[in-house]
PDB file of C-alpha atoms in Angstrom:
ATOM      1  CA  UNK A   1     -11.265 -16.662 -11.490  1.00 54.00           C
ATOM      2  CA  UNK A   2      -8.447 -14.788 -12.237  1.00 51.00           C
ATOM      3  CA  UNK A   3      -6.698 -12.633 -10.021  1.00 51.00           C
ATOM      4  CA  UNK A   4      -3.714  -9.910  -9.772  1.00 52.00           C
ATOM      5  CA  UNK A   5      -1.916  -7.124  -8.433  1.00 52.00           C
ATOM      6  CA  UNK A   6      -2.508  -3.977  -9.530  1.00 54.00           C
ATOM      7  CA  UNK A   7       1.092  -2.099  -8.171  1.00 50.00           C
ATOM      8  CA  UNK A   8       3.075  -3.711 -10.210  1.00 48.00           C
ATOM      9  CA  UNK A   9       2.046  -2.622 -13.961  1.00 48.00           C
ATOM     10  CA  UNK A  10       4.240   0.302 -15.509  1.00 46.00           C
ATOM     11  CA  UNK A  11       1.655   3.172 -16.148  1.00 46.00           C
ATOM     12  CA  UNK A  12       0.035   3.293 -19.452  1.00 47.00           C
ATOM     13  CA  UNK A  13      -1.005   5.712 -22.266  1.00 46.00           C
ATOM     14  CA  UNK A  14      -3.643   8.132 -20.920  1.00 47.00           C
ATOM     15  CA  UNK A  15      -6.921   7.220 -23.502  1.00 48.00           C
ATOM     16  CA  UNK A  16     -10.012   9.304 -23.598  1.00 50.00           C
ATOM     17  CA  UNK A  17     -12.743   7.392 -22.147  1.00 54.00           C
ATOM     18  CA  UNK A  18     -16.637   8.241 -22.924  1.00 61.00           C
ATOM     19  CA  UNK A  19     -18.861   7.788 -20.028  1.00 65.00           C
ATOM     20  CA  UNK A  20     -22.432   7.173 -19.822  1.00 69.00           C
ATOM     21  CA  UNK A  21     -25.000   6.928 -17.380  1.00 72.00           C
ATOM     22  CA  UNK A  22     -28.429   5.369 -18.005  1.00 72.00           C
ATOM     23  CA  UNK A  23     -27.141   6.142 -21.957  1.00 72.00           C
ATOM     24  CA  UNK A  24     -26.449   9.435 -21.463  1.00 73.00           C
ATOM     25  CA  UNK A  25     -23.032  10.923 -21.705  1.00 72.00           C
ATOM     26  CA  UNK A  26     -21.536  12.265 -18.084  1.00 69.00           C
ATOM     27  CA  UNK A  27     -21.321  16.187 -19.356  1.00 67.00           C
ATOM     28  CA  UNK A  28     -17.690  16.459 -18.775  1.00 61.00           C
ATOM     29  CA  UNK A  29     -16.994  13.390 -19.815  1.00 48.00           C
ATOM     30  CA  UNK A  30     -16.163  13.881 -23.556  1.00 48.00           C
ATOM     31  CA  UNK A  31     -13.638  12.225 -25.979  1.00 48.00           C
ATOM     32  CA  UNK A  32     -11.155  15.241 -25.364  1.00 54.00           C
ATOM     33  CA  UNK A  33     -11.136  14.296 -21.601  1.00 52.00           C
ATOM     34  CA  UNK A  34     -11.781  15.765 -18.612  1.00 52.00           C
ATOM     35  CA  UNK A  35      -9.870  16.626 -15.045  1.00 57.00           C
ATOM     36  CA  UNK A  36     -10.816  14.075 -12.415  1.00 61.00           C
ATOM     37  CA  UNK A  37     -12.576  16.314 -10.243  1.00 66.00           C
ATOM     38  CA  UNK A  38     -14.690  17.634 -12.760  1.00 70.00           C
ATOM     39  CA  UNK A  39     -15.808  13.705 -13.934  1.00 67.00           C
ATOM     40  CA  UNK A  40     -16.428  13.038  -9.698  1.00 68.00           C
ATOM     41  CA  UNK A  41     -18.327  16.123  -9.291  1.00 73.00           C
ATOM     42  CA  UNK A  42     -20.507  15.427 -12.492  1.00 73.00           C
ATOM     43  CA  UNK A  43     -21.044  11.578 -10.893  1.00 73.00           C
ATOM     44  CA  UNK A  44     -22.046  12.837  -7.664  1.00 74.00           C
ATOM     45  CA  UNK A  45     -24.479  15.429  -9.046  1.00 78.00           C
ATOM     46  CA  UNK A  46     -26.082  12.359 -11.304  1.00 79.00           C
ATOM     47  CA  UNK A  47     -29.675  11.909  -9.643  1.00 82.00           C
ATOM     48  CA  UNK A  48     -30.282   8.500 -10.597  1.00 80.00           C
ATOM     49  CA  UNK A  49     -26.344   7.292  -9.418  1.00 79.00           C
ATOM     50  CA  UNK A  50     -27.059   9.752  -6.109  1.00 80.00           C
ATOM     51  CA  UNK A  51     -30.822   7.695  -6.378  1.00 83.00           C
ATOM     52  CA  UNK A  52     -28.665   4.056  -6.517  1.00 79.00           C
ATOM     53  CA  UNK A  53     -25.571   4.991  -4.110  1.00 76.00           C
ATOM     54  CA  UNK A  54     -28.627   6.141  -1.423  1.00 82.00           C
ATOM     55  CA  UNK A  55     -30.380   2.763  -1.703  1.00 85.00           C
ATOM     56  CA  UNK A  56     -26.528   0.930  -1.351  1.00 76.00           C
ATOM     57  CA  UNK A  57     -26.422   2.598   1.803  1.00 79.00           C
ATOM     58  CA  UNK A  58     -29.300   1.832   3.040  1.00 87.00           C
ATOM     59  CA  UNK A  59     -29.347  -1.673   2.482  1.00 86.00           C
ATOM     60  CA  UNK A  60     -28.395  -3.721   5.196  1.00 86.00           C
ATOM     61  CA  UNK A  61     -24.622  -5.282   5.758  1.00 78.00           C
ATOM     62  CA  UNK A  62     -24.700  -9.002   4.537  1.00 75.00           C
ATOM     63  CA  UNK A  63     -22.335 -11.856   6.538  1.00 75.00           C
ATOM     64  CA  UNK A  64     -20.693 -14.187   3.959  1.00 68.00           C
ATOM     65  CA  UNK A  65     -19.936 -17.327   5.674  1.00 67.00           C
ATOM     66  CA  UNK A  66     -15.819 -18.759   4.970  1.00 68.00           C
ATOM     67  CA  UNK A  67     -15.327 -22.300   5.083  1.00 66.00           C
ATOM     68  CA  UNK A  68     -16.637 -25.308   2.799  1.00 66.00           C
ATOM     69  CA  UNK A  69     -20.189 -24.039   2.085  1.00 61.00           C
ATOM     70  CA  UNK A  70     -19.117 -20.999   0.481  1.00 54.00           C
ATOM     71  CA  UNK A  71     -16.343 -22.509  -1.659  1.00 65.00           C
ATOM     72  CA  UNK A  72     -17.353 -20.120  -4.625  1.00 81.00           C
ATOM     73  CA  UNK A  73     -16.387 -16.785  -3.231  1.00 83.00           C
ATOM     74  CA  UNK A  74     -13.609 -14.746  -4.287  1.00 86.00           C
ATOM     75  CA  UNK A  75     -12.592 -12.026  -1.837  1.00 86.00           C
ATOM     76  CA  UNK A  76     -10.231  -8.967  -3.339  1.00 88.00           C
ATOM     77  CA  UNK A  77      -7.592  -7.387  -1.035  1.00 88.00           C
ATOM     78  CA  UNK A  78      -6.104  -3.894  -1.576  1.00 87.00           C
ATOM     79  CA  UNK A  79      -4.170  -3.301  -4.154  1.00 84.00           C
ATOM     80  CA  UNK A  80      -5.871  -6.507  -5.848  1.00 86.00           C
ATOM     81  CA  UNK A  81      -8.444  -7.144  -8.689  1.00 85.00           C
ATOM     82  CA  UNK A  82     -10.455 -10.630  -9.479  1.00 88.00           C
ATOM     83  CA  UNK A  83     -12.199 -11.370 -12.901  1.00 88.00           C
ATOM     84  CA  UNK A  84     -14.692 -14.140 -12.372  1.00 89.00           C
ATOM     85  CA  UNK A  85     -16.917 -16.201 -14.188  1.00 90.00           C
ATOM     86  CA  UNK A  86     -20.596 -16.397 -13.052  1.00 89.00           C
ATOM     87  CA  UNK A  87     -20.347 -19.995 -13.612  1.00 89.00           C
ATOM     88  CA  UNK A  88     -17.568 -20.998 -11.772  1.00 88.00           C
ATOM     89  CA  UNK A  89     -17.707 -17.938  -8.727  1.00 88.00           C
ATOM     90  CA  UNK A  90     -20.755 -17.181  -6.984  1.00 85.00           C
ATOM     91  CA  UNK A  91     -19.745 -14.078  -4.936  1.00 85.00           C
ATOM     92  CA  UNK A  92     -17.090 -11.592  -5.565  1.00 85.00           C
ATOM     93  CA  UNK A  93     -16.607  -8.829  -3.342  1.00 84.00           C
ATOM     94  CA  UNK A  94     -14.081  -6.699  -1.347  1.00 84.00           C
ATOM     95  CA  UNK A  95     -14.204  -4.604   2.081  1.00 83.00           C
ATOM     96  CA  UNK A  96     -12.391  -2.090   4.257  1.00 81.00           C
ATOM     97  CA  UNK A  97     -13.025   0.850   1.939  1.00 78.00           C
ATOM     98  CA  UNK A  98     -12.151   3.959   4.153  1.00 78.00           C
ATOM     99  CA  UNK A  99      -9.848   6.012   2.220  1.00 78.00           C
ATOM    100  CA  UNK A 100      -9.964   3.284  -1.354  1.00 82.00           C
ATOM    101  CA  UNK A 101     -12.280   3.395  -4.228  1.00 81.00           C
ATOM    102  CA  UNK A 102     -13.704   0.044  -5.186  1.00 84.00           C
ATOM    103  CA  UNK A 103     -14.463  -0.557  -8.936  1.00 84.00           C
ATOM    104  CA  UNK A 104     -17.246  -3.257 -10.128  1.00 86.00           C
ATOM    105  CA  UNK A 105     -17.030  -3.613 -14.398  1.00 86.00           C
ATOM    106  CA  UNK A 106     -20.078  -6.179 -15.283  1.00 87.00           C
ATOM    107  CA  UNK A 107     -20.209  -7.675 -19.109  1.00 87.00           C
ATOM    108  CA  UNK A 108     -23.481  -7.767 -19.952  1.00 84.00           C
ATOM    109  CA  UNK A 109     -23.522 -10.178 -22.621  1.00 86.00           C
ATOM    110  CA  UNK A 110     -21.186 -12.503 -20.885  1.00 87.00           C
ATOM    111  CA  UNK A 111     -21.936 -11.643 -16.972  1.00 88.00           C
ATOM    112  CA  UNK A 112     -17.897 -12.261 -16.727  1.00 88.00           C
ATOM    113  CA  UNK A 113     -17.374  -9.354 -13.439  1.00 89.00           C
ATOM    114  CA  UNK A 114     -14.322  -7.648 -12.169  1.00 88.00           C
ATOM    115  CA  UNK A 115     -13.946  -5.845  -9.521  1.00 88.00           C
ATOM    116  CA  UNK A 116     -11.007  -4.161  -7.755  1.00 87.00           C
ATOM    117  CA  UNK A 117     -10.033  -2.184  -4.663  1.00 88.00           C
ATOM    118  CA  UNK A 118      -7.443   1.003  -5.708  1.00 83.00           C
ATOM    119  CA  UNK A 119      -6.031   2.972  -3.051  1.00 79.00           C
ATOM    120  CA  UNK A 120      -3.695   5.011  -5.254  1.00 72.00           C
ATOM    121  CA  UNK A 121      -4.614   7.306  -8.031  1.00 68.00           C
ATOM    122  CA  UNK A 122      -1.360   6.186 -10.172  1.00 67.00           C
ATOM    123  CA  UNK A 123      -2.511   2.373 -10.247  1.00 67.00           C
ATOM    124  CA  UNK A 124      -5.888   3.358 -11.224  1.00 70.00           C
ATOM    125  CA  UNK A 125      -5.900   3.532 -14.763  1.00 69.00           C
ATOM    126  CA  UNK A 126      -3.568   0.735 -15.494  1.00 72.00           C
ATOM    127  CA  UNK A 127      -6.001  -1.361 -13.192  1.00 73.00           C
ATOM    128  CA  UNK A 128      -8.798  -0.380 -15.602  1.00 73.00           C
ATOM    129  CA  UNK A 129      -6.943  -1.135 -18.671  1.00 77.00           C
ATOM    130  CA  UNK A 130      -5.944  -4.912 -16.844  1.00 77.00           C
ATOM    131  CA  UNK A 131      -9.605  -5.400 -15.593  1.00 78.00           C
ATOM    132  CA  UNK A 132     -11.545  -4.371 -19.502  1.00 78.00           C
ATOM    133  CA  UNK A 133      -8.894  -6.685 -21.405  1.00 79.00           C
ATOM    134  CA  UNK A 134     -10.445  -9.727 -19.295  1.00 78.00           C
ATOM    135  CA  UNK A 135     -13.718  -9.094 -19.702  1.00 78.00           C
ATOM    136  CA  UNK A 136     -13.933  -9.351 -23.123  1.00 73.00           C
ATOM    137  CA  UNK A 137     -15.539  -7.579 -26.863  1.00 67.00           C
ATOM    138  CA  UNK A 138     -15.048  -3.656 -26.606  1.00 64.00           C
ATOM    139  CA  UNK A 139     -18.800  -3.419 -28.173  1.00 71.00           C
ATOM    140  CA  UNK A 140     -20.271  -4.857 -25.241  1.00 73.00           C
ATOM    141  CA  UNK A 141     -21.900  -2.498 -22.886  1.00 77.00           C
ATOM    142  CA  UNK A 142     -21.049  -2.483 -19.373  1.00 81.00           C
ATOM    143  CA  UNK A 143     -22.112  -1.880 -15.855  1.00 82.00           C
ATOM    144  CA  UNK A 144     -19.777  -0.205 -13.510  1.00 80.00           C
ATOM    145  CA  UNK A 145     -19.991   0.786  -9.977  1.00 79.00           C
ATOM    146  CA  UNK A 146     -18.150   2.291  -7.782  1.00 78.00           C
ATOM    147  CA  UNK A 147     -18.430   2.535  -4.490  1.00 79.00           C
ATOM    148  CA  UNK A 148     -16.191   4.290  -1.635  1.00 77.00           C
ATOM    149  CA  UNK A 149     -16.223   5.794   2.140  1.00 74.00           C
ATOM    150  CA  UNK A 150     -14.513   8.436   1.028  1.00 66.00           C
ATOM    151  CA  UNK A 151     -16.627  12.402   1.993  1.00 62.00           C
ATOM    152  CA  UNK A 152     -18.658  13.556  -1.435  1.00 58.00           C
ATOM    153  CA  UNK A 153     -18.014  17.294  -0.114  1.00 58.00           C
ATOM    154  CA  UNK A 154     -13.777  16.439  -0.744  1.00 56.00           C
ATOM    155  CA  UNK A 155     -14.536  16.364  -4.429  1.00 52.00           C
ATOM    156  CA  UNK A 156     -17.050  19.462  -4.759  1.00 51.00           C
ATOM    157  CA  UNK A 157     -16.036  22.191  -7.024  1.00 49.00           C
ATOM    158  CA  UNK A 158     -16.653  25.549  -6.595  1.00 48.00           C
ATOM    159  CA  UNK A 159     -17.227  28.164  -9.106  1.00 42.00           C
TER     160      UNK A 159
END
């Protein structure tokens, strides 16, 4: 597993970044860009992500046992990130999301995962930038999630 910090990167170039969900492109997500409130409020209106972030919730809290018989999990602090390889790390995960955004970036080809746990818009990008280079070819599709406690009505736009 590999594991950093993600405060201590200086703040790269700002890249446009197409989105998709289930294959289709977010609407305002588009080569030229888009504010970040525009890309949340187009997540959060997404039926099948607003389908998958219901069944999340509803799913029931699982207890990961520390000690010797779960030597293959890799838990992320704040401010921290954790590439792992399915082969050699069994579990990855983070908690204590109140007012953080947690980010989960599967390869699908390779099953390599990162995942972080952001608590400040600045570090954000850079941490996505540190998390993609690990996880290898550009042409690979991946899964992301991302998962918060954070209100959906904070990010809603009105017209």
């Amino acid at each position: 597993a590999t594991s950093a910090s993600l405060g201590h990167t200086p703040p790269p170039t700002p890249t446009a970044i197409m989105l998709l969900v289930d294959g289709e492109p977010v609407p305002c997500s588009s080569p030229e860009g888009s504010s970040g409130r525009e890309l949340v409020a187009a997540l959060m209106g997404n039926p099948g992500l607003r389908a998958a972030s219901e069944r999340l919730r509803a799913a029931p809290e699982r207890t990961v046992p520390s000690g010797p018989e779960g030597p293959r999990h890799v838990y992320v602090f704040q401010r921290e990130y954790a590439t792992v390889d399915p082969a050699r790390v069994e579990l990855v995960g983070t908690d204590e999301m109140t007012t953080c955004v947690g980010v989960a970036i599967r390869n699908n080809k390779t099953g390599m995962t990162s995942i972080s746990h952001m608590d400040f818009p600045k570090i954000v990008e850079g941490g996505f930038k540190q998390m993609l280079e690990l996880l290898g070819d550009d042409d690979e599709p991946f899964d992301v999630g991302l998962f918060s406690r954070i209100s959906p009505s904070k990010y809603a736009i009105s017209s």
